[in-house]
Coordinates of C-alpha atoms in Angstrom, one line a residue:
M167 CA 0.1 0.1 -0.5
N168 CA 1.3 3.5 -1.1
T169 CA 1.2 5.8 2.3
G170 CA 2.5 8.5 0.4
K171 CA 6.2 8.9 2.2
P172 CA 9.6 8.2 0.7
R173 CA 11.0 4.5 -0.5
M174 CA 14.2 3.1 1.1
E175 CA 16.2 3.1 -1.6
I176 CA 18.2 -0.2 -0.2
P177 CA 20.6 -0.7 -3.4
F178 CA 22.3 2.7 -2.9
F179 CA 23.1 1.5 1.1
H180 CA 24.5 -1.7 -0.4
S181 CA 26.9 0.3 -3.0
N182 CA 27.9 2.5 -0.1
F183 CA 28.9 -0.2 2.8
S184 CA 31.0 -2.3 -0.1
S185 CA 32.7 0.7 -1.4
L186 CA 34.0 1.4 2.2
G187 CA 34.8 -1.8 2.8
A188 CA 37.4 -2.0 -0.4
V189 CA 38.8 1.6 1.0
L190 CA 39.2 0.3 4.5
G191 CA 41.3 -3.0 3.1
V192 CA 43.3 -1.2 0.9
G193 CA 44.2 1.4 3.6
L194 CA 45.1 -1.0 6.2
G195 CA 47.1 -3.3 3.4
L196 CA 49.2 0.0 3.3
L197 CA 49.6 0.6 6.7
L198 CA 51.0 -2.9 7.4
G199 CA 52.9 -3.6 4.4
S200 CA 54.7 -0.4 4.4
G201 CA 56.2 1.1 7.3
C202 CA 57.7 4.2 5.7
V203 CA 57.4 7.1 7.8
A204 CA 56.8 8.9 4.3
Q205 CA 53.3 7.2 4.0
Q206 CA 51.8 9.1 6.7
A207 CA 50.7 11.4 5.5
D208 CA 48.6 9.8 2.6
L209 CA 47.3 7.7 5.6
A210 CA 46.3 11.0 7.2
K211 CA 44.5 11.9 4.0
I212 CA 42.9 8.6 3.6
Q213 CA 41.8 8.4 7.2
K214 CA 40.7 12.0 6.5
D215 CA 38.8 10.3 3.7
L216 CA 37.6 7.5 5.7
E217 CA 36.4 9.7 8.5
M218 CA 34.1 11.7 5.8
Q219 CA 32.8 8.5 4.6
I220 CA 31.7 7.6 7.7
S221 CA 30.6 10.3 8.7
K222 CA 28.5 10.4 5.2
I223 CA 27.8 6.9 6.0
K224 CA 26.4 7.7 9.6
E225 CA 24.4 10.6 8.3
E226 CA 23.1 8.0 5.3
K227 CA 22.1 5.6 8.5
R228 CA 20.4 8.5 10.5
A229 CA 18.7 8.9 7.1
L230 CA 17.9 5.1 7.0
G231 CA 16.3 5.0 10.6
A232 CA 14.4 8.3 9.6
Q233 CA 13.1 5.8 6.9
V234 CA 12.6 3.3 8.7
D235 CA 10.7 4.9 11.5
E236 CA 8.2 6.1 9.0
A237 CA 8.4 2.5 7.9
K238 CA 7.4 1.4 11.3
S239 CA 4.8 4.5 11.6
A240 CA 3.4 3.5 8.3
I241 CA 3.4 -0.5 9.4
S242 CA 1.4 1.1 12.8
E243 CA -1.4 2.9 10.1
S244 CA -1.6 -0.1 8.7
Q245 CA -2.3 -2.2 11.8
A246 CA -4.7 0.3 13.2
L247 CA -6.8 0.1 9.5
I248 CA -6.5 -3.3 9.8
S249 CA -7.8 -3.1 13.2
Q250 CA -10.0 -1.1 11.9
Q251 CA -11.4 -3.4 9.2
K252 CA -11.6 -6.1 11.9
A253 CA -13.9 -4.5 13.8
D254 CA -16.1 -3.1 10.6
M255 CA -16.5 -6.9 9.7
A256 CA -17.5 -7.8 12.8
K257 CA -19.6 -5.1 13.3
M258 CA -21.3 -6.4 9.7
R259 CA -21.5 -10.2 11.1
S260 CA -23.4 -8.5 13.9
D261 CA -25.4 -6.5 11.8
L262 CA -26.3 -9.4 9.4
A263 CA -27.4 -11.7 12.2
P264 CA -30.8 -9.7 12.6
L265 CA -30.4 -9.3 9.1
N266 CA -31.0 -12.5 8.6
Q267 CA -33.1 -13.0 11.0
Q268 CA -35.3 -10.3 8.9
V269 CA -35.2 -12.0 6.1
K270 CA -36.3 -15.3 7.2
L271 CA -39.5 -13.4 9.2
L272 CA -40.0 -11.8 5.8
R273 CA -39.7 -14.8 4.6
E274 CA -42.1 -16.9 6.5
Q275 CA -44.4 -14.3 6.7
D276 CA -44.3 -13.9 3.0
L277 CA -45.1 -17.0 2.5
T278 CA -48.1 -17.5 4.7
S279 CA -49.7 -14.0 3.4
L280 CA -49.1 -15.3 -0.2
Y281 CA -50.8 -18.9 0.5
G282 CA -53.6 -17.0 2.4
K283 CA -54.4 -15.0 -0.7
N284 CA -53.8 -17.8 -2.9
E285 CA -57.0 -19.8 -1.5
V286 CA -59.1 -17.1 -1.2
A287 CA -58.2 -16.6 -5.1
E288 CA -58.9 -20.4 -5.6
K289 CA -62.1 -20.0 -3.0
R290 CA -63.7 -16.8 -5.2
I291 CA -62.5 -18.8 -8.7
G292 CA -64.5 -21.6 -7.2
D293 CA -67.5 -19.1 -6.2
L294 CA -67.5 -17.5 -10.2
E295 CA -67.3 -21.3 -11.9
K296 CA -70.7 -22.1 -9.5
S297 CA -71.8 -18.6 -10.7
L298 CA -70.7 -19.4 -14.1
K299 CA -72.8 -22.7 -13.9
S300 CA -75.9 -21.7 -12.9
L301 CA -75.7 -18.7 -15.5
T302 CA -75.1 -21.3 -18.1
D303 CA -77.8 -23.5 -16.8
S304 CA -80.3 -20.6 -16.8
L305 CA -79.2 -19.5 -20.4
E306 CA -79.9 -23.0 -21.6
S307 CA -83.2 -23.0 -20.1
L308 CA -83.9 -19.6 -21.9
K309 CA -82.8 -21.0 -25.4
N310 CA -85.0 -23.8 -24.8
T311 CA -87.5 -21.5 -24.5
V312 CA -87.2 -19.9 -27.2
A313 CA -86.9 -23.0 -29.4
S314 CA -90.5 -23.7 -28.1
Q315 CA -91.9 -20.6 -28.7
G316 CA -90.3 -21.1 -32.5
G317 CA -92.2 -24.6 -32.8
Q318 CA -95.4 -23.0 -31.8
L319 CA -94.9 -19.9 -34.0
Q320 CA -94.2 -23.0 -36.9
D321 CA -97.3 -25.1 -35.8
T322 CA -99.4 -21.7 -36.1
Q323 CA -97.7 -20.3 -39.2
T324 CA -98.5 -24.2 -40.4
Q325 CA -101.9 -23.9 -39.8
T326 CA -102.6 -20.8 -41.1
T327 CA -101.0 -22.2 -44.5
T328 CA -103.6 -24.6 -44.6
L329 CA -106.6 -22.3 -43.8
V330 CA -104.9 -20.5 -46.7
Q331 CA -104.8 -23.1 -49.0
Q332 CA -108.8 -23.9 -48.2
V333 CA -110.1 -20.6 -48.2
D334 CA -108.0 -20.7 -51.8
E335 CA -110.3 -23.5 -52.6
S336 CA -113.6 -22.1 -51.5
N337 CA -112.7 -19.1 -53.9
Q338 CA -111.9 -21.5 -56.6
A339 CA -115.0 -23.1 -56.3
L340 CA -117.4 -19.9 -56.1
T341 CA -114.8 -18.2 -59.2
N342 CA -116.2 -21.5 -60.9
T343 CA -120.0 -21.2 -60.0
M344 CA -119.3 -17.4 -60.7
T345 CA -118.4 -18.9 -64.2
E346 CA -121.2 -21.2 -65.1
F347 CA -123.8 -18.4 -63.9
Q348 CA -121.9 -16.3 -66.5
G349 CA -122.1 -18.9 -69.1
S350 CA -126.3 -19.2 -68.5
L351 CA -126.1 -15.4 -68.9
T352 CA -124.7 -15.9 -72.3
Q353 CA -126.8 -18.0 -73.5
F354 CA -129.6 -16.1 -72.0
K355 CA -128.3 -12.8 -74.1
E356 CA -128.2 -14.7 -76.9
A357 CA -131.9 -15.3 -76.8
L358 CA -132.3 -11.9 -75.7
G359 CA -130.6 -11.7 -78.9
G360 CA -133.1 -13.1 -81.2
V361 CA -135.9 -11.3 -79.4
S362 CA -134.0 -7.7 -79.8
A363 CA -133.7 -8.9 -83.7
Q364 CA -137.6 -9.2 -83.8
V365 CA -138.0 -5.8 -81.8
T366 CA -135.8 -3.7 -84.5
G367 CA -138.3 -4.7 -87.0
Q368 CA -141.1 -3.1 -84.8
R369 CA -139.4 -0.1 -84.2
E370 CA -140.4 1.7 -87.1
D371 CA -143.8 1.3 -85.4
L372 CA -142.8 2.8 -81.6
T373 CA -141.6 6.2 -83.4
A374 CA -145.2 7.5 -83.7
Q375 CA -144.8 7.1 -79.3
H376 CA -141.8 9.6 -79.4
T377 CA -144.4 12.4 -78.2
A378 CA -145.8 10.5 -75.4
M379 CA -142.5 10.0 -74.1
T380 CA -141.3 13.7 -73.4
A381 CA -143.5 13.6 -70.4
Q382 CA -141.0 10.6 -69.2
D383 CA -137.9 12.6 -69.6
E384 CA -138.3 13.8 -66.2
T385 CA -138.5 10.4 -64.8
L386 CA -135.4 9.4 -66.5
R387 CA -133.4 12.5 -65.3
T388 CA -134.4 11.8 -61.9
L389 CA -133.3 8.2 -62.5
E390 CA -129.9 9.4 -64.0
T391 CA -129.7 12.2 -61.0
R392 CA -129.6 8.8 -58.4
S393 CA -127.0 7.1 -60.9
H394 CA -125.2 10.2 -60.8
E395 CA -125.6 10.4 -57.0
L396 CA -125.1 7.0 -56.5
S397 CA -121.8 7.5 -58.7
Q398 CA -120.9 10.2 -56.4
N399 CA -121.3 7.9 -53.4
L400 CA -118.9 4.9 -54.9
T401 CA -116.4 8.0 -55.8
E402 CA -116.7 8.7 -52.1
L403 CA -116.7 5.1 -50.7
Q404 CA -114.1 4.3 -53.8
N405 CA -111.6 7.4 -52.0
A406 CA -112.4 6.0 -48.0
L407 CA -111.5 2.4 -49.3
E408 CA -108.1 4.2 -51.3
Q409 CA -107.5 5.6 -47.9
S410 CA -107.8 3.1 -45.5
G411 CA -105.9 0.7 -47.9
T412 CA -103.1 3.3 -48.2
V413 CA -103.1 3.4 -43.8
L414 CA -103.9 -0.6 -44.0
G415 CA -101.2 -1.3 -46.6
G416 CA -97.9 0.9 -44.6
R417 CA -99.0 -1.1 -41.3
L418 CA -99.1 -4.4 -43.8
D419 CA -96.2 -3.8 -45.5
E420 CA -94.4 -3.3 -41.9
Q421 CA -96.2 -6.6 -40.4
H422 CA -96.0 -8.6 -43.3
T423 CA -93.4 -11.6 -41.4
R424 CA -96.4 -11.6 -38.8
S425 CA -99.1 -12.6 -40.9
T426 CA -99.4 -15.9 -38.7
Q427 CA -101.6 -13.7 -36.2
L428 CA -104.1 -13.4 -38.9
Q429 CA -106.0 -16.9 -38.4
Q430 CA -109.1 -16.0 -36.4
Q431 CA -109.9 -13.4 -38.7
I432 CA -109.1 -15.4 -41.6
T433 CA -111.7 -17.8 -40.6
A434 CA -114.4 -15.0 -40.1
L435 CA -113.9 -13.6 -43.2
Q436 CA -114.2 -17.4 -44.6
E437 CA -117.1 -17.8 -42.6
K438 CA -118.5 -14.3 -43.8
L439 CA -117.5 -15.4 -47.7
Q440 CA -119.1 -18.5 -47.5
T441 CA -122.3 -16.2 -46.0
D442 CA -122.6 -13.4 -49.0
T443 CA -122.2 -17.0 -51.3
Q444 CA -124.8 -18.4 -49.8
A445 CA -127.3 -15.2 -50.3
L446 CA -125.9 -14.8 -54.0
K447 CA -127.0 -18.4 -54.7
T448 CA -130.1 -17.8 -53.2
Y449 CA -130.8 -14.5 -54.5
L450 CA -129.5 -15.7 -58.0
E451 CA -131.5 -18.7 -58.0
K452 CA -134.6 -16.9 -56.2
D453 CA -135.4 -13.6 -57.3
V454 CA -133.0 -13.4 -60.1
Q455 CA -134.4 -16.3 -61.9
S456 CA -138.2 -15.5 -61.2
A457 CA -137.5 -11.7 -62.3
M458 CA -135.6 -13.3 -65.9
T459 CA -138.4 -15.5 -65.7
Q460 CA -141.2 -12.5 -65.2
L461 CA -139.2 -10.6 -67.7
V462 CA -139.8 -13.4 -70.4
R463 CA -143.4 -13.0 -70.2
E464 CA -143.5 -8.9 -70.4
V465 CA -141.0 -9.5 -73.4
E466 CA -143.6 -11.5 -75.1
S467 CA -146.4 -9.1 -73.9
Q468 CA -144.2 -5.9 -74.4
Q469 CA -140.7 -6.5 -76.0
Q470 CA -139.2 -2.9 -75.9
P471 CA -139.6 -2.3 -72.3
V472 CA -138.5 -5.7 -71.5
Q473 CA -135.5 -5.6 -73.8
T474 CA -134.3 -2.6 -71.6
R475 CA -135.3 -4.0 -68.2
L476 CA -133.3 -7.2 -69.4
D477 CA -130.4 -4.8 -70.7
A478 CA -130.3 -3.1 -67.0
L479 CA -130.4 -6.2 -65.6
Q480 CA -127.6 -8.0 -67.7
K481 CA -125.4 -5.0 -67.0
D482 CA -126.2 -4.8 -63.0
M483 CA -125.5 -8.7 -63.3
E484 CA -122.4 -8.5 -64.7
I485 CA -121.3 -5.5 -62.6
L486 CA -122.3 -7.6 -59.2
G487 CA -120.2 -10.9 -60.8
T488 CA -117.3 -8.6 -61.3
H489 CA -117.6 -6.8 -58.0
L490 CA -118.2 -10.6 -56.7
Q491 CA -115.0 -11.8 -58.5
A492 CA -113.1 -8.6 -57.1
D493 CA -113.9 -9.7 -53.4
A494 CA -113.2 -13.2 -54.2
N495 CA -109.7 -12.3 -55.7
Q496 CA -109.2 -9.5 -53.2
V497 CA -109.7 -12.1 -50.1
Q498 CA -107.3 -15.0 -51.9
E499 CA -104.5 -12.3 -52.2
L500 CA -105.1 -11.6 -48.3
S501 CA -104.7 -15.5 -48.1
Q502 CA -101.9 -15.8 -49.8
A503 CA -99.9 -12.7 -49.7
V504 CA -100.9 -9.8 -47.5
I505 CA -98.9 -7.1 -49.1
K506 CA -100.9 -7.3 -52.3
L507 CA -104.2 -6.3 -50.1
R508 CA -103.4 -2.7 -51.4
E509 CA -103.8 -3.4 -55.5
A510 CA -106.5 -5.3 -54.6
Q511 CA -108.1 -3.0 -53.0
D512 CA -107.3 -0.7 -56.2
V513 CA -108.8 -2.8 -58.6
M514 CA -111.7 -3.4 -56.4
G515 CA -111.8 0.7 -56.2
S516 CA -111.3 0.8 -60.2
L517 CA -113.9 -1.6 -60.6
L518 CA -116.4 0.7 -58.5
G519 CA -115.7 3.3 -60.7
K520 CA -116.0 1.4 -64.0
R521 CA -119.4 0.6 -62.6
G522 CA -120.4 3.8 -61.9
D523 CA -119.8 5.0 -65.1
E524 CA -121.2 2.2 -67.1
I525 CA -124.4 3.2 -64.9
I526 CA -124.1 6.6 -66.5
Q527 CA -123.4 5.1 -69.9
Q528 CA -126.6 3.2 -69.0
A529 CA -128.8 5.8 -68.2
G530 CA -127.3 7.6 -72.0
R531 CA -128.2 4.5 -73.7
L532 CA -131.7 5.0 -71.9
S533 CA -131.9 8.2 -72.9
E534 CA -131.5 7.3 -76.6
R535 CA -134.2 4.3 -76.2
M536 CA -136.7 6.6 -74.8
I537 CA -136.9 9.0 -77.7
G538 CA -137.7 5.3 -79.9
L539 CA -140.3 4.5 -77.2
E540 CA -142.0 7.7 -76.9
T541 CA -145.3 6.2 -79.1
H542 CA -145.8 3.7 -76.3
Q543 CA -145.3 6.4 -73.8
S544 CA -149.4 6.3 -73.1
D545 CA -149.4 2.3 -72.6
L546 CA -145.9 2.1 -71.3
S547 CA -146.1 4.6 -68.8
Q548 CA -147.3 2.2 -65.7
Q549 CA -144.8 -0.3 -66.5
L550 CA -142.1 2.2 -67.0
Q551 CA -143.2 3.5 -63.7
S552 CA -142.8 0.0 -62.1
N553 CA -139.4 -0.9 -64.1
T554 CA -138.3 2.2 -62.3
Q555 CA -139.2 1.4 -59.1
K556 CA -137.6 -2.0 -59.3
T557 CA -134.9 -0.6 -60.5
G558 CA -134.5 1.7 -57.8
A559 CA -135.2 -0.7 -55.5
H560 CA -132.1 -2.7 -56.5
L561 CA -130.1 0.2 -56.6
N562 CA -131.1 0.6 -53.1
E563 CA -129.7 -3.2 -52.4
V564 CA -126.6 -2.8 -54.7
T565 CA -126.0 0.5 -52.3
T566 CA -127.2 -1.4 -48.9
S567 CA -124.4 -4.3 -50.0
L568 CA -122.1 -1.8 -50.8
K569 CA -122.5 -0.1 -47.4
S570 CA -122.5 -3.5 -45.5
L571 CA -119.7 -4.7 -47.4
A572 CA -117.8 -1.0 -46.0
Q573 CA -118.9 -1.6 -42.8
A574 CA -117.4 -5.2 -42.8
F575 CA -114.0 -3.9 -44.2
E576 CA -113.6 -1.5 -41.6
Q577 CA -114.4 -4.2 -39.0
T578 CA -112.0 -6.3 -40.8
N579 CA -109.7 -3.2 -41.0
Q580 CA -110.1 -2.8 -37.2
S581 CA -109.6 -6.3 -36.3
L582 CA -106.5 -6.4 -38.5
T583 CA -105.5 -3.5 -36.6
N584 CA -106.1 -4.9 -33.4
R585 CA -104.0 -7.9 -34.3
I586 CA -100.8 -5.6 -35.4
T587 CA -101.0 -3.7 -32.0
Q588 CA -101.1 -7.5 -30.3
Q589 CA -97.8 -8.8 -32.4
E590 CA -96.6 -5.5 -31.8
D591 CA -96.9 -6.4 -28.1
T592 CA -95.9 -9.7 -28.6
L593 CA -92.9 -8.3 -31.0
K594 CA -91.5 -5.8 -28.1
Q595 CA -91.9 -8.7 -25.2
F596 CA -90.1 -11.0 -27.7
Q597 CA -87.3 -7.7 -28.1
Q598 CA -87.4 -7.5 -24.1
T599 CA -87.0 -11.3 -23.9
A600 CA -83.6 -10.9 -26.3
Q601 CA -82.2 -7.5 -24.7
Q602 CA -82.5 -9.6 -20.9
L603 CA -80.8 -12.9 -23.4
E604 CA -78.1 -10.2 -24.5
R605 CA -77.5 -8.6 -21.3
L606 CA -77.0 -12.0 -19.4
Q607 CA -74.7 -13.0 -22.2
Q608 CA -72.5 -9.5 -21.2
E609 CA -72.8 -10.5 -17.5
T610 CA -71.5 -14.3 -18.4
A611 CA -68.4 -12.8 -20.8
G612 CA -67.9 -10.2 -18.0
Q613 CA -67.7 -13.5 -14.8
V614 CA -65.5 -15.0 -17.4
A615 CA -63.4 -12.4 -17.4
T616 CA -63.2 -12.0 -14.4
M617 CA -62.7 -15.6 -13.8
K618 CA -59.8 -15.6 -16.4
T619 CA -58.1 -12.2 -14.7
A620 CA -58.7 -13.9 -11.4
A621 CA -56.8 -17.4 -12.5
D622 CA -53.9 -14.9 -14.1
I623 CA -53.5 -13.0 -10.9
T624 CA -53.3 -16.6 -9.2
D625 CA -50.7 -17.5 -11.7
Q626 CA -48.3 -14.1 -11.0
L627 CA -48.8 -14.9 -7.4
H628 CA -47.5 -18.3 -7.7
Q629 CA -44.7 -16.9 -10.0
S630 CA -43.9 -14.0 -7.6
V631 CA -43.9 -17.2 -5.0
E632 CA -41.4 -18.6 -7.0
Q633 CA -39.5 -15.7 -7.5
L634 CA -39.2 -14.8 -4.0
S635 CA -38.3 -18.1 -2.6
T636 CA -36.0 -18.1 -5.5
R637 CA -34.1 -15.0 -4.6
L638 CA -34.2 -15.5 -0.8
H639 CA -32.7 -18.9 -1.8
D640 CA -30.0 -17.2 -3.9
L641 CA -29.5 -14.5 -0.7
E642 CA -28.6 -17.2 1.8
I643 CA -26.3 -18.5 -0.9
H644 CA -24.8 -15.6 -1.3
Q645 CA -24.7 -14.5 2.4
S646 CA -23.2 -18.0 3.5
G647 CA -20.4 -17.5 0.9
L648 CA -20.1 -13.7 1.8
V649 CA -19.6 -14.8 5.7
G650 CA -16.7 -17.7 4.3
K651 CA -15.3 -15.2 2.3
L652 CA -15.0 -13.1 4.9
D653 CA -14.1 -15.2 7.4
S654 CA -11.2 -16.3 4.9
D655 CA -10.2 -12.7 4.1
A656 CA -10.0 -12.1 8.2
Q657 CA -7.4 -15.0 8.4
N658 CA -5.5 -14.3 5.7
T659 CA -5.1 -10.8 6.9
N660 CA -4.1 -12.4 10.3
T661 CA -1.3 -14.1 8.7
H662 CA -0.3 -11.5 6.7
L663 CA -0.2 -9.5 9.8
K664 CA 1.8 -11.6 11.4
E665 CA 4.3 -12.2 9.0
V666 CA 4.4 -8.1 8.9
N667 CA 5.3 -8.5 12.6
T668 CA 7.6 -11.0 12.3
G669 CA 9.6 -9.0 9.3
I670 CA 9.5 -5.4 11.9
Q671 CA 10.9 -7.3 14.9
S672 CA 13.4 -8.9 12.3
M673 CA 14.1 -5.4 10.7
A674 CA 14.8 -4.0 13.8
Q675 CA 17.5 -6.3 15.3
A676 CA 19.2 -6.3 11.7
L677 CA 19.5 -2.6 12.4
E678 CA 20.8 -2.9 16.0
S679 CA 23.9 -5.0 14.7
V680 CA 25.7 -2.7 11.9
S681 CA 28.2 -5.1 11.6
G682 CA 30.0 -7.4 8.9
K683 CA 26.3 -8.9 8.3
L684 CA 24.6 -5.1 7.6
N685 CA 24.7 -6.2 3.7
I686 CA 23.1 -9.4 4.5
R687 CA 20.0 -8.1 6.5
I688 CA 19.6 -5.1 4.6
D689 CA 19.5 -7.8 1.5
D690 CA 17.1 -9.8 3.8
K691 CA 15.2 -6.7 4.7
E692 CA 14.7 -5.7 1.1
Q693 CA 13.4 -9.1 0.3
R694 CA 11.3 -8.5 3.2
L695 CA 9.6 -5.2 2.7
N696 CA 9.3 -6.0 -0.5
R697 CA 7.1 -9.1 0.4
A698 CA 5.6 -6.8 2.8
M699 CA 5.0 -4.4 0.2
T700 CA 3.3 -7.0 -1.6
S701 CA 1.7 -8.3 1.3
F702 CA 0.1 -4.4 2.1
Q703 CA -1.1 -3.9 -1.5
K704 CA -3.0 -7.4 -1.0
V705 CA -4.4 -6.8 1.9
Q706 CA -5.3 -3.0 -0.4
G707 CA -7.3 -5.1 -2.8
V708 CA -8.8 -7.5 0.0
V709 CA -10.3 -4.5 1.3
D710 CA -11.3 -2.9 -1.7
G711 CA -13.4 -6.1 -2.7
S712 CA -14.7 -6.6 1.3
Q713 CA -16.0 -3.2 0.6
T714 CA -17.4 -4.1 -2.7
N715 CA -19.2 -7.1 -1.4
V716 CA -20.8 -4.8 1.7
N717 CA -21.6 -2.7 -0.7
H718 CA -23.8 -5.7 -2.7
L719 CA -24.9 -6.8 0.5
N720 CA -26.5 -3.3 1.4
Q721 CA -28.2 -3.2 -2.2
L722 CA -29.2 -7.0 -1.7
T723 CA -31.1 -6.1 1.7
E724 CA -32.2 -3.3 0.6

């Protein structure tokens, strides 16, 4: 260890003593070998030089003693430093003892706490698994309920489809009946065509009655007015049907997928259709047939009025058949596809409009024909009034039928609106159920995520426990190695100190004898001093290593 003091120059001291020995030998030889007085001056000079060299040697000896004293003080300082290091190491050992105890206690406490937290986490995971299982069972039950409701809806849809097919079959049967009736009317019209040919031959005879029919124009105008009113009523009915059809069509467009709820309404419509069909058949079989028979008889007696009435009845029957056909088509379209109801209503409105136009055209044709019947005014006045009354009654019946049809349509519209409202309520309930199911799924997902988080935390706790155990084990191993190393360093230091003390004692003995063995002692001291310096350097390295180990231990304990 370099203490900052000058180092002894041993080789220079050795060379001075060697030259001194040589001078003494030469001087003694000259003194013994020569007894000449003449050489006394030389001897005095040599003695003087020798004394000067001896005084110089003494000064060098004093300087060497000062250097030895400085070396002794340096050795004392080194011994004090080594003693202080021993005290520091002893204190460090005493400080490490409670630190080791604290580390052991901390390890036991941390492991106990971590084990407790691990058990709590495992218990919470078990509870979460039970909750997840119960939620899964609830979800499966809800899925089964939804599946059963879907099966019920499918069964209802199947029943509705079957009912629609039955309605289609009934409509087809009604269509076939109307086709047969139209065929009968066509045959009857052909028979009337033959009668019309005969009437054409007699039309020249009826020209004379033109003047008598002037008074009848007012009656025809009245009929035309009533026809115009009927046309207006039909137009208003058409507008009302179009408006209600527009509203209902919009609602039906939105509720097209819910047509399965219309089973009862379709059943009611089917029953009403059967009732109307039966009433129509009765009317056609009884009233119309009897009226036709009566008309045939009247044609035989009065050809022109009968032909006029038959034409009017034929037009009415055609319009009525068209109307019934439109109703049948409307019911069929409602059963097959509810979304086509608006088109059926438009067709029905168009047919009703055409019917009004045809009635107006019929009134015009009646006016034209009445010009040729003026000559028969007096004879046919009562019959014409009777025909007018019957025509008015027939128009009243048609108006009543249209009103009943409008009422039935309004009832149907109201019933459909109620059904749509019920379907909307059912849909809202289903949507609420779906929302509850979605919330349940979200809660389940949240709980699953919580379980995963808890599992991750548990894994992290296990890893932390393992890392802490490994670190504590490494710390114990390092501490044991450090203690062993400190013991070894202390032993080496003691050995080196003993060697240094031995060297110092030997050097002190060598300094006391400044005899002929001075060179040998100085060489030995030089070697010992070199070994001491090497030992000091080793001690300094050991001290530096010990300080590094202490700092490392402090970092580990922190």
